[in-house]
Short mmCIF file of C-alpha atoms in Angstrom, two decimals:
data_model
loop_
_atom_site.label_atom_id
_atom_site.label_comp_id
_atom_site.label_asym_id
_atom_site.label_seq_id
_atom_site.Cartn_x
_atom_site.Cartn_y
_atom_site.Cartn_z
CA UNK A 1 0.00 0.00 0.00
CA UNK A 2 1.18 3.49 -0.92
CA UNK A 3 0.79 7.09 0.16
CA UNK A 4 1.35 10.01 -2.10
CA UNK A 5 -0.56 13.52 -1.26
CA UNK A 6 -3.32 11.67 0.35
CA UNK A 7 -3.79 9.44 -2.78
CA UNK A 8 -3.48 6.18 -1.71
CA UNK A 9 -3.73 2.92 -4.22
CA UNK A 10 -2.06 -0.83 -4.63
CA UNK A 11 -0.62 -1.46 -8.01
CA UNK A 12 -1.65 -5.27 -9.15
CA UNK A 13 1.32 -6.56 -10.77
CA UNK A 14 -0.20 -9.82 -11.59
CA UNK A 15 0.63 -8.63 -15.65
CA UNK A 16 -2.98 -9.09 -16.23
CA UNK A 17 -3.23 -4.40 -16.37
CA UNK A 18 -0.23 -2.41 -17.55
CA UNK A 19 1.47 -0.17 -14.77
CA UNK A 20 0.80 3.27 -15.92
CA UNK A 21 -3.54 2.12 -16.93
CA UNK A 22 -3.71 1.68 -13.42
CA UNK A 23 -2.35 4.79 -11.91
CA UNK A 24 -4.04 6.98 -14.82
CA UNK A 25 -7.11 5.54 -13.68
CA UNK A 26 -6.94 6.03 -10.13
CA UNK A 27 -5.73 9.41 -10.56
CA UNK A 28 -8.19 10.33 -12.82
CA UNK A 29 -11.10 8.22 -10.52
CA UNK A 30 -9.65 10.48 -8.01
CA UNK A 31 -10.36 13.93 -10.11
CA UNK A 32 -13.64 12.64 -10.70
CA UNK A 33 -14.96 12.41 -7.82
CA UNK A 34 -13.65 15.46 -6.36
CA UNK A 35 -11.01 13.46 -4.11
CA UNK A 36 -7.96 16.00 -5.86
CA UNK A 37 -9.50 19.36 -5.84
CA UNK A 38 -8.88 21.70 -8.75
CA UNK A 39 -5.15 23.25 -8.45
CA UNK A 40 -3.86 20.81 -6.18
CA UNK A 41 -0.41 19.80 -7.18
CA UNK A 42 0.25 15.69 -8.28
CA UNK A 43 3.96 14.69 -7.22
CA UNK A 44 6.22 14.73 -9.19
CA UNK A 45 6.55 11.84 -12.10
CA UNK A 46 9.96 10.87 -10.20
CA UNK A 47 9.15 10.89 -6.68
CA UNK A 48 5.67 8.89 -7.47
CA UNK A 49 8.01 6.54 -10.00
CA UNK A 50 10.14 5.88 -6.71
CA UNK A 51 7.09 5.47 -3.95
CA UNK A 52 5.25 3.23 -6.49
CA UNK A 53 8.76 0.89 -7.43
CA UNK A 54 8.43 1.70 -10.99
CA UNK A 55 10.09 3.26 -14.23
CA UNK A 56 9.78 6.69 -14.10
CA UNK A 57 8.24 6.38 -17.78
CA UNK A 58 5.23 4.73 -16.68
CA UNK A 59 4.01 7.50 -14.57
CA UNK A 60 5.28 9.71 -17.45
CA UNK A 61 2.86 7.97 -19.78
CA UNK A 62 0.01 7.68 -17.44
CA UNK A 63 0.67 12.08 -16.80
CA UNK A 64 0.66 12.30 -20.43
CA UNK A 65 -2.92 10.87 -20.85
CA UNK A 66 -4.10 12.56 -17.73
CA UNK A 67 -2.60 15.63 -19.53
CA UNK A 68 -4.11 15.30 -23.07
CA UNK A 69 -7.54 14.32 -21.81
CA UNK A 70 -7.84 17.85 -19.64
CA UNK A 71 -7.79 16.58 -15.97
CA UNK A 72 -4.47 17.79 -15.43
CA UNK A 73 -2.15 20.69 -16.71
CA UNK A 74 1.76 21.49 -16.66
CA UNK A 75 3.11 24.34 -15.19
CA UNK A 76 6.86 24.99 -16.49
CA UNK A 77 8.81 24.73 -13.60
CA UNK A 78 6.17 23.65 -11.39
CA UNK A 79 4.94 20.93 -12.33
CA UNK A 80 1.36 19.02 -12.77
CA UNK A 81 -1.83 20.13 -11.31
CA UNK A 82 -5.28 19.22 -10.81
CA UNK A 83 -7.25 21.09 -13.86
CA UNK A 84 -10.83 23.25 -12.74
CA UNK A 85 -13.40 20.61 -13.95
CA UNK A 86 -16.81 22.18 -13.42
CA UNK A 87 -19.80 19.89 -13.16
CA UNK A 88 -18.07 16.45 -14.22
CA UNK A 89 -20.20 13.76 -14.82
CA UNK A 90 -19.37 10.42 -12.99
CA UNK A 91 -19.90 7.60 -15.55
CA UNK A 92 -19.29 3.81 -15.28
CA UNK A 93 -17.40 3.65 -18.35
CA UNK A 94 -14.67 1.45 -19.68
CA UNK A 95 -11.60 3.65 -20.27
CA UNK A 96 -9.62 2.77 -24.15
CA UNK A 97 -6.54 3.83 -23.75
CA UNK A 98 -4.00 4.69 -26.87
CA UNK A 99 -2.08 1.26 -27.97
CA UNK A 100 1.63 1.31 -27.15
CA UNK A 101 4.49 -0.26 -28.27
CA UNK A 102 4.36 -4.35 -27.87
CA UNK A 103 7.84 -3.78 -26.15
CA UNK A 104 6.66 -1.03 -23.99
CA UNK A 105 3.23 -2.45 -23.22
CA UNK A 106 4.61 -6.00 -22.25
CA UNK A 107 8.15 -5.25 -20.96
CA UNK A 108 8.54 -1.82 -19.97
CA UNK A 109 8.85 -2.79 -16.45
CA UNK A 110 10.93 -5.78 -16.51
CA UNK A 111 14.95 -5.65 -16.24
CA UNK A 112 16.59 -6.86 -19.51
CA UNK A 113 19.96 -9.10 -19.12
CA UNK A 114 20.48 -7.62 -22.75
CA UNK A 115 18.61 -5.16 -24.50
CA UNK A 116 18.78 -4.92 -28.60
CA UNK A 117 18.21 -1.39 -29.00
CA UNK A 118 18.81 -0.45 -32.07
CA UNK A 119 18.40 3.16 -30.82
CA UNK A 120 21.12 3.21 -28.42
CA UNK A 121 25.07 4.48 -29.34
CA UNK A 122 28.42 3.60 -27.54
CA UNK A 123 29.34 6.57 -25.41
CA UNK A 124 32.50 4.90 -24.07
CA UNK A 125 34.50 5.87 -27.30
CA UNK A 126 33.21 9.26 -26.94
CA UNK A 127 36.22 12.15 -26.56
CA UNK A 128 35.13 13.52 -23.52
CA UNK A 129 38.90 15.30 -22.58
CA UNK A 130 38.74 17.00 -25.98
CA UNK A 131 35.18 18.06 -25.72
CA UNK A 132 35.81 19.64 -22.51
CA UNK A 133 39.47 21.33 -23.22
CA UNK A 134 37.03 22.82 -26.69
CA UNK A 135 34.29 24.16 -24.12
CA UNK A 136 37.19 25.17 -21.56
CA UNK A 137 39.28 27.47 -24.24
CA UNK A 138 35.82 28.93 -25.71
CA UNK A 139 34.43 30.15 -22.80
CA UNK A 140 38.08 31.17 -21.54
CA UNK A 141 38.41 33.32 -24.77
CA UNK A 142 34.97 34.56 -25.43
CA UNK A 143 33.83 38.05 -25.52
CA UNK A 144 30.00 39.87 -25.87
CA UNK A 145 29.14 38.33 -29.23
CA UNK A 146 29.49 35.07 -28.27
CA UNK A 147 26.54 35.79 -25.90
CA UNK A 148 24.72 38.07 -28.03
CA UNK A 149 21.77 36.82 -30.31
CA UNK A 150 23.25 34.76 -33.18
CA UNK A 151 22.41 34.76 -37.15
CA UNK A 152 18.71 33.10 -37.42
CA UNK A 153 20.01 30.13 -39.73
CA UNK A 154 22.99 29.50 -37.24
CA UNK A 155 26.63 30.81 -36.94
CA UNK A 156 28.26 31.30 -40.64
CA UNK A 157 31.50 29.82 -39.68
CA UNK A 158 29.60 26.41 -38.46
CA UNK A 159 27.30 26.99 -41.50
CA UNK A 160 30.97 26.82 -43.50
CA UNK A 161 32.15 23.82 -41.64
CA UNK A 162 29.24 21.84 -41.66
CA UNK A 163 29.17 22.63 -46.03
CA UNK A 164 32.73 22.04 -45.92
CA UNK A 165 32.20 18.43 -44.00
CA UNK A 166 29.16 17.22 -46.46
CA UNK A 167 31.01 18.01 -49.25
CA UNK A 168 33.77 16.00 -48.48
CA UNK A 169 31.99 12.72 -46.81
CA UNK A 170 28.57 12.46 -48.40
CA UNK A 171 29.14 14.30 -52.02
CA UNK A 172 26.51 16.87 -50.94
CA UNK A 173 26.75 20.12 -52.93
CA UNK A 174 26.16 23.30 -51.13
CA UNK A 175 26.69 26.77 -49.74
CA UNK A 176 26.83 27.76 -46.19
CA UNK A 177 24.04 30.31 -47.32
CA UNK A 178 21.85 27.18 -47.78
CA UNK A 179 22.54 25.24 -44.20
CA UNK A 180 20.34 25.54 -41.38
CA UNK A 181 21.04 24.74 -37.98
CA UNK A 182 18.63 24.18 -35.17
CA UNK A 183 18.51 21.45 -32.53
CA UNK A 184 17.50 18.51 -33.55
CA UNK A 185 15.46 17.11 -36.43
CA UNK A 186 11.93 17.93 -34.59
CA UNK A 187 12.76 21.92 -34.89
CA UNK A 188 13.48 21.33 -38.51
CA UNK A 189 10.67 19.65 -39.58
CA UNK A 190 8.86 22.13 -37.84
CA UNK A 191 10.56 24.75 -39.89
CA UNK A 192 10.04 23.10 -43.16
CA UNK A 193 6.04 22.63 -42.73
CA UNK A 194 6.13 26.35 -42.70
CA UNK A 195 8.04 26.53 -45.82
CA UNK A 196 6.34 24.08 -47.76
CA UNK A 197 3.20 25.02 -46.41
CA UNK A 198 -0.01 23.64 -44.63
CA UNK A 199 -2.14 20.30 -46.02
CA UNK A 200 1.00 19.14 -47.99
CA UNK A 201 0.43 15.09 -49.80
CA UNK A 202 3.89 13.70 -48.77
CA UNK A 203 4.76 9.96 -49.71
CA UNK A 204 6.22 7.64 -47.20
CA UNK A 205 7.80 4.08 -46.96
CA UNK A 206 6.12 1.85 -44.69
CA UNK A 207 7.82 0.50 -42.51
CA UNK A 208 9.59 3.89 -42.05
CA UNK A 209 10.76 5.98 -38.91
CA UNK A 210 7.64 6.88 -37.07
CA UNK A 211 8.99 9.91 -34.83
CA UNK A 212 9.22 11.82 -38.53
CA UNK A 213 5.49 10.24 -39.57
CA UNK A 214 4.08 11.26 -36.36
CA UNK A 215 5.45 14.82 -36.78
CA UNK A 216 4.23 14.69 -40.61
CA UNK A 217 0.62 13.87 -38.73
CA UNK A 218 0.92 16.54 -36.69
CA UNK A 219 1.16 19.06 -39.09
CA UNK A 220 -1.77 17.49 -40.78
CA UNK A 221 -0.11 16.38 -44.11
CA UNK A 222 -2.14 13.81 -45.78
CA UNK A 223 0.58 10.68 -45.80
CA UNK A 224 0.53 8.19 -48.22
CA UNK A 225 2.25 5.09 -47.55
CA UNK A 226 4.23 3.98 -50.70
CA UNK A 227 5.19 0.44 -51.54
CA UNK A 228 9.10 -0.80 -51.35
CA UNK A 229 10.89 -3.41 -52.61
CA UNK A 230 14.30 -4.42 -52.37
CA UNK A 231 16.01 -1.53 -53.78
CA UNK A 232 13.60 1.07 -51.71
CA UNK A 233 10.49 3.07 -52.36
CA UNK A 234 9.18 2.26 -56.08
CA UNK A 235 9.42 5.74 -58.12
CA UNK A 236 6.12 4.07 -59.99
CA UNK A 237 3.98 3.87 -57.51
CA UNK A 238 4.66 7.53 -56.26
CA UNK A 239 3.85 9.27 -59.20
CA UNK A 240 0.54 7.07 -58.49
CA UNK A 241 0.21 8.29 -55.47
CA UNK A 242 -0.27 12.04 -56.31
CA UNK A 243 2.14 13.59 -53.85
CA UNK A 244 4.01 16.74 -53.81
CA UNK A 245 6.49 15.39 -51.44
CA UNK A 246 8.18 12.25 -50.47
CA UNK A 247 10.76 11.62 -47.32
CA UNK A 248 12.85 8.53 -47.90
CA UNK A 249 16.22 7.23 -46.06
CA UNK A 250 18.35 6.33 -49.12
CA UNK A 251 21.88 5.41 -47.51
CA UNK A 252 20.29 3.15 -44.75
CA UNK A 253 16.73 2.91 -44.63
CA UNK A 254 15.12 2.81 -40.92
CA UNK A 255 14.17 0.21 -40.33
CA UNK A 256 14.82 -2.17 -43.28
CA UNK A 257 18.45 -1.36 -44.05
CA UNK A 258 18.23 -1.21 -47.73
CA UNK A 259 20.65 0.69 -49.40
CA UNK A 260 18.80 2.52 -52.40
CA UNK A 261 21.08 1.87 -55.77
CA UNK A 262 21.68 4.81 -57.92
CA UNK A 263 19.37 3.55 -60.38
CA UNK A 264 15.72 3.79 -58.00
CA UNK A 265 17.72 7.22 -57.00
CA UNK A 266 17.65 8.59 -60.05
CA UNK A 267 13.94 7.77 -60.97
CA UNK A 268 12.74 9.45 -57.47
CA UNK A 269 15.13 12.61 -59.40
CA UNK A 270 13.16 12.28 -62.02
CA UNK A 271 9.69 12.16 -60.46
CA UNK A 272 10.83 14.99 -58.42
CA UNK A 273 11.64 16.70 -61.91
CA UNK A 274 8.11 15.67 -63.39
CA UNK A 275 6.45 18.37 -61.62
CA UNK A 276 6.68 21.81 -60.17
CA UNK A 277 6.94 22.41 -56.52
CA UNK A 278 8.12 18.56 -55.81
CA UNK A 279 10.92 17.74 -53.91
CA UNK A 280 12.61 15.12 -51.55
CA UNK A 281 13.31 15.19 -48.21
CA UNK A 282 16.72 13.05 -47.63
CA UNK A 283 17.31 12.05 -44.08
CA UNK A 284 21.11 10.84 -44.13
CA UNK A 285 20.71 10.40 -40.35
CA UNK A 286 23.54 7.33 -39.79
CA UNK A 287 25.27 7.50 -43.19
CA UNK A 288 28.65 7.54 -41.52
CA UNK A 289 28.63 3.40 -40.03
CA UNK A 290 28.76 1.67 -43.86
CA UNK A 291 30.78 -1.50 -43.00
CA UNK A 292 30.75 -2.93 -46.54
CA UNK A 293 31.55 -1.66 -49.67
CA UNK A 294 32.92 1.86 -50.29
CA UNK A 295 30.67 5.11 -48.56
CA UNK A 296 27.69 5.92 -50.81
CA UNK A 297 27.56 9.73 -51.96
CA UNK A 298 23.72 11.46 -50.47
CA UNK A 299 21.14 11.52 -53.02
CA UNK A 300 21.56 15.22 -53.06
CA UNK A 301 24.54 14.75 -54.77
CA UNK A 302 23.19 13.62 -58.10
CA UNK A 303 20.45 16.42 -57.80
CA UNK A 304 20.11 19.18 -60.39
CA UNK A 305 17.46 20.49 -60.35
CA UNK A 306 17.32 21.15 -56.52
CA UNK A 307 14.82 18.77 -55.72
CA UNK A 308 16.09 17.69 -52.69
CA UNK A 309 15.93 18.63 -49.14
CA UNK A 310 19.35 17.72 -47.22
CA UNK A 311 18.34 16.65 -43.16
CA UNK A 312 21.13 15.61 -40.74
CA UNK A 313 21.88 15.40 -37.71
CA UNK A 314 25.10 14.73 -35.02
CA UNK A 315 23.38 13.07 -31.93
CA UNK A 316 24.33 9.16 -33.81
CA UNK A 317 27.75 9.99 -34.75
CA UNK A 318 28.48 12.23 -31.63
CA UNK A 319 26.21 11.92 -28.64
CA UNK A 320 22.48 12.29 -28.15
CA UNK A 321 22.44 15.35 -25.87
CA UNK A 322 24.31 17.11 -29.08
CA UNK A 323 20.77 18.04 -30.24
CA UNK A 324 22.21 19.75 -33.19
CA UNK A 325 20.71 19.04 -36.53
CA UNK A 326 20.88 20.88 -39.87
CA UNK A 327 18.69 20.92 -43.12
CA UNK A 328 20.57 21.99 -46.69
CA UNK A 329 17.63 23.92 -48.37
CA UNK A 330 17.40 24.10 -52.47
CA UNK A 331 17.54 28.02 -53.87
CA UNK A 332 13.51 27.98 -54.29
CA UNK A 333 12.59 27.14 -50.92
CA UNK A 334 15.58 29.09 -49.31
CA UNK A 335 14.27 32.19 -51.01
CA UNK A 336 10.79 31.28 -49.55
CA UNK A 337 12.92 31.19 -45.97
CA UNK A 338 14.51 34.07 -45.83
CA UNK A 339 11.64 35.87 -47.75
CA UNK A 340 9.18 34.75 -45.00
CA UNK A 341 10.05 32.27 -42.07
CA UNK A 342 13.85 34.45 -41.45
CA UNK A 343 12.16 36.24 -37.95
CA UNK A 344 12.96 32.77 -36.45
CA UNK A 345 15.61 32.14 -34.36
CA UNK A 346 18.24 29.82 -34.19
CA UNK A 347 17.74 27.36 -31.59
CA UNK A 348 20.84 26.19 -31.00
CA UNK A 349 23.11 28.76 -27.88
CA UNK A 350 26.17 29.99 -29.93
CA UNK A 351 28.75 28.61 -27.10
CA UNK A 352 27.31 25.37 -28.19
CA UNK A 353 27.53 26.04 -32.28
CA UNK A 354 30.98 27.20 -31.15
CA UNK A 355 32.26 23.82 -29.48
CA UNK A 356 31.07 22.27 -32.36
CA UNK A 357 32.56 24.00 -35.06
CA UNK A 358 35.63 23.55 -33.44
CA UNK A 359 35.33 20.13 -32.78
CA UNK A 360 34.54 19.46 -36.61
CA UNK A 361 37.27 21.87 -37.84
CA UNK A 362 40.25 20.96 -36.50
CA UNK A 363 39.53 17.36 -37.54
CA UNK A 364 38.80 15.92 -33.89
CA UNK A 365 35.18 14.88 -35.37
CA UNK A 366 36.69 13.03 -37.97
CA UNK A 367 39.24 11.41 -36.09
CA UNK A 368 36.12 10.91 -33.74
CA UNK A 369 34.27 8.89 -36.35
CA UNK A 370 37.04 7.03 -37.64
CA UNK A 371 37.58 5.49 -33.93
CA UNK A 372 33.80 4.13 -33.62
CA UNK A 373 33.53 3.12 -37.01
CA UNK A 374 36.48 0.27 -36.07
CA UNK A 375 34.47 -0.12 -32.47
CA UNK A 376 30.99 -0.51 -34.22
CA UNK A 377 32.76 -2.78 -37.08
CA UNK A 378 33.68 -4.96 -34.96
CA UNK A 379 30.27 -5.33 -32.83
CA UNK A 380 28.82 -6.10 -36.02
CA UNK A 381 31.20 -8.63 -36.98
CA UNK A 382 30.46 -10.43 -33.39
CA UNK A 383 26.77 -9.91 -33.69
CA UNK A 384 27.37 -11.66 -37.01
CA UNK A 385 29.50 -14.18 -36.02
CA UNK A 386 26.99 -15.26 -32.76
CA UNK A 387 24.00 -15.21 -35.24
CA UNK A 388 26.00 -17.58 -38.10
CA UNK A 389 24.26 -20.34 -36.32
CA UNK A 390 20.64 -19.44 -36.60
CA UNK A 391 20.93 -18.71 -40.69
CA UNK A 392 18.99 -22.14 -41.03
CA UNK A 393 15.70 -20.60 -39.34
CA UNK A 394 15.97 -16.97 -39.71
CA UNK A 395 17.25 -14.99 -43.12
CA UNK A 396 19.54 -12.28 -41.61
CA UNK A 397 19.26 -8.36 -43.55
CA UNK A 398 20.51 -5.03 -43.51
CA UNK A 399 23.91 -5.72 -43.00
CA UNK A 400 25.34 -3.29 -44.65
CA UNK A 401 24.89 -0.50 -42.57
CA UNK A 402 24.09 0.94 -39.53
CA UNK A 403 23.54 -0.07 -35.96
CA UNK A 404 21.32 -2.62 -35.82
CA UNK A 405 20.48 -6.21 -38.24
CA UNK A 406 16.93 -7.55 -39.08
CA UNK A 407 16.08 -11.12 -38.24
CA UNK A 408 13.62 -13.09 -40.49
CA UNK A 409 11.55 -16.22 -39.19
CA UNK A 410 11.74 -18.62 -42.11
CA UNK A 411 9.50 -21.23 -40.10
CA UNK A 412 7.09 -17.96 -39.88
CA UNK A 413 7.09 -17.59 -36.54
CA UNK A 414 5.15 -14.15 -35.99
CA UNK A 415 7.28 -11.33 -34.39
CA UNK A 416 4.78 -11.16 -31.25
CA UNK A 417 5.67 -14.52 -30.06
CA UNK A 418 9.72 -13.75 -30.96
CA UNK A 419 9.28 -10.64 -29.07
CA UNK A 420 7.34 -12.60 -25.71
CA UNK A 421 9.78 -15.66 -26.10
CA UNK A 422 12.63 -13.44 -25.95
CA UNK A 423 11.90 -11.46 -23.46
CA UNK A 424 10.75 -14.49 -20.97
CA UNK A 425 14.54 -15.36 -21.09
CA UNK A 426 15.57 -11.69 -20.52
CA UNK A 427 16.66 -10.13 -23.92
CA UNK A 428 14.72 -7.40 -25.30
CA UNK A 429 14.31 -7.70 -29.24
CA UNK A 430 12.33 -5.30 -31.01
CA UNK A 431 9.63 -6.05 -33.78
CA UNK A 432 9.39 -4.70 -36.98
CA UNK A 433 5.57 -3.41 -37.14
CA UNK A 434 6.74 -0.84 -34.27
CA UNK A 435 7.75 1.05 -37.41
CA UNK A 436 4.85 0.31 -39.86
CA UNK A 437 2.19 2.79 -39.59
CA UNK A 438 -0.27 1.54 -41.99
CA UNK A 439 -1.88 -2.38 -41.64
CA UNK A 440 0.18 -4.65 -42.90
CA UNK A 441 0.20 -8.64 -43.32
CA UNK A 442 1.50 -10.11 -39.44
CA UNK A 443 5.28 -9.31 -39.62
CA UNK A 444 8.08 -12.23 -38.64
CA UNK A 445 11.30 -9.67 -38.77
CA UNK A 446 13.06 -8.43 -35.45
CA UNK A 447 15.50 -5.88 -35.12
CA UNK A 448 19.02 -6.60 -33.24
CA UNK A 449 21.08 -2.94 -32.44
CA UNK A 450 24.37 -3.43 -30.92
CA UNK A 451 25.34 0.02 -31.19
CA UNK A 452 24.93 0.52 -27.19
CA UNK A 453 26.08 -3.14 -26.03
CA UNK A 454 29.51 -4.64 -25.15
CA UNK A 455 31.34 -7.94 -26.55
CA UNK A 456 29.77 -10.00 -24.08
CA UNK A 457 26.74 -8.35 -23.86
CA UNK A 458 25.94 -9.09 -27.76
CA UNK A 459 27.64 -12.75 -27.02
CA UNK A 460 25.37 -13.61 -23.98
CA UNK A 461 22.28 -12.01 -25.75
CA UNK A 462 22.68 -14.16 -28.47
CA UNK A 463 23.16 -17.59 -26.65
CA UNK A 464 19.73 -16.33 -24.92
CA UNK A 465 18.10 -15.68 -27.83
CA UNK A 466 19.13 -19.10 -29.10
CA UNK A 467 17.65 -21.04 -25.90
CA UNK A 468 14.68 -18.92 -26.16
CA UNK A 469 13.74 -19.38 -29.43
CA UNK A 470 15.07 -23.25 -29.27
CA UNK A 471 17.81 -23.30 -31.85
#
């Protein structure tokens, strides 16, 4: 039994309710019936995550429904309180609460032996004595501008350096007068529905990376999910699909792998072409881990025309709380920028552009990416090695790139009882209709990231997987 701010409830962890249904519904029985008055403060997510003995993110999700559904409000700095709820019907109703994740519905709360993110990035390689000498010497040396309000597109010399950078690894062709920085990929894409405009048709591959479709939704685009096939999405059934826009992943498509061959990149060119006002959005986000074959120039490269919309981003290759992104725009929607949309401001601090730009420039960045490059190489060689045993019952894809590999049940075994098998002996796999977003036949494809594990972390997950999935 458990007391928080006179709210007192038992969580049943039998597994037949999830966690965070059962403390959104006793809050919000609470609210109801007048038990938590109107601007009375909840505690906070991590001191009710500690009382209650579970992951902070449950509570998080359960104050995020509370939160979207009215009966409680955020206060920055403050945090959540009871919202004014006049005249609130009590109703015997069943609650339907939004589906999750299989992996965070079923094992949020459990503690994984290994855990197969294919999210997750080895920070032990990172140059943390550099980084801080870089931050040390700016702020030693800096003066007024560096803490006055910066150029809206982001600082020209990092602007140089990043144009500089693209040219040289990924072929892209630009000037700094096209680059713009802001923190993280979410701020861009929130940038670029303003200069494409509102109720936009944009194409999609499904599977595909849902925090970008979700955004997409957000903005209201209408999103068409286009077929793939081995080689990517199909440039024929996008000019079916009577878009103005399409976002596709062409050196290492998330979550599939493929690698798009210049052939299927040149007919998305040319459907770009076909048109007025089309264009691609490229998101290069992990073209720097290619462990076969030589680096693949961006997409951008080959274009003309400028048809294509450049997105990047440093928190893979770097660290995640780098949230610095950028976005190359093409002369007709950089015009539309600076002509309307240029009264934004850069959201990145300037002492932070600085460190970077440093950090890049003086060739510690590439010297940075050279050293995980051998470190993730050879986690993918183990992963490969430990999985050489299974090729009988599972077909084994996207190898040639990236952090993570895709696992195929040829005995069609259907990824919900992978996922439940695997995690009853501890590992954590993740299944491949997390990243579909339109219905799709029952999938039979995990994912397996090593980026964040060790040697004997992706060794001991493996022999797990194989007892759990009786190899």
């Amino acid at each position: 039994m458990t007391i928080v701010n006179e709210m007192t409830f038992q969580l049943q962890t039998d597994g037949k309710r999830c966690l965070y249904e059962q403390i959104y519904e006793h809050i919000r029985r609470e609210i109801r019936e007048g038990k938590l008055l109107a601007g009375e403060k909840l505690p906070s997510t991590r001191f009710l995550a500690e009382y209650l003995q579970v992951a902070r993110s449950t509570v998080d999700y359960a104050y995020g429904q509370l939160l979207s559904e009215g009966y409680i409000e955020a206060r920055p700095c403050k945090g959540y309180f009871v919202c004014p709820i006049e005249e609130l019907l009590v109703l015997e109703e069943t609650v339907v609460l939004p589906e999750r994740t299989s992996g965070e519905e079923e094992f949020g709360e459990r503690n994984f032996a290994v855990d197969f993110s294919p999210y997750d990035i080895d920070m032990s390689g990172f140059p943390f004595g550099v980084w801080k000498k870089i931050t040390r010497n700016i702020l030693t040396c800096a003066n007024s501008d560096l803490f006055a309000r910066g150029e809206a597109q982001g600082d020209d010399e990092l602007r140089r350096t990043i144009a500089r950078y693209l040219h040289s690894s990924r072929g892209v062709n630009c000037r700094p007068e096209q680059v713009i920085v802001g923190a993280g990929n979410d701020y861009l894409l929130l940038l670029l529905e303003k200069i494409l405009g509102q109720h936009v048709r944009i194409a999609m591959e499904n599977p595909t990376y849902t925090r970008s479709y979700r955004m997409f939704r957000s903005f209201a685009y209408r999103i068409e999910t286009v077929d793939m096939d081995e080689f990517g999405m199909r440039a024929d059934k996008l000019e079916q699909a009577n878009v103005r826009v399409a976002y596709v992943m062409p050196s290492h498509q998330f979550p599939t792998g493929t690698v798009m061959p210049i052939g299927r990149r040149m007919e998305l060119l040319k459907w770009a072409d076909g048109a007025p006002d089309r264009y691609l959005i490229e998101d290069d986000y992990d073209s720097e881990f290619r462990f076969r074959g030589k680096p693949i120039p961006a997409l951008q490269a080959s274009d003309r025309h400028g048809r294509v919309i450049y997105m990047g981003t440093f928190s893979k290759a770097i660290a995640p709380a780098i949230r610095i992104g950028f976005m190359v725009l093409p002369d007709a929607l950089l015009e539309r920028y600076r002509r309307e949309y240029a009264f934004y401001s850069c959201t990145v601090s300037r002492i932070d552009q600085s460190i970077l730009n440093e950090f890049i420039r003086d060739g510690y960045f590439e010297r940075h990416l050279n050293k995980m490059r051998k470190i993730y190489q050879g986690k993918h060689e183990l992963l490969l090695e430990c999985l050489q045993s299974m090729r009988e019952s599972f077909r084994i894809s996207g190898e040639n790139a990236g952090l993570h590999l895709l696992l195929t049940s040829k005995r069609k075994i259907l990824e919900r009882e992978l996922v439940r098998k695997a995690a009853e002996n501890g590992v954590r796999v993740y299944g491949l209709s997390e990243s579909m977003v339109e219905e799709s036949p029952e999938s039979t494809t995990v994912l397996l990231g090593f980026g964040g594990l060790s040697g004997e972390e992706i060794q001991r997950g493996a022999e797990l997987l194989k007892k759990a999935w009786q190899l």
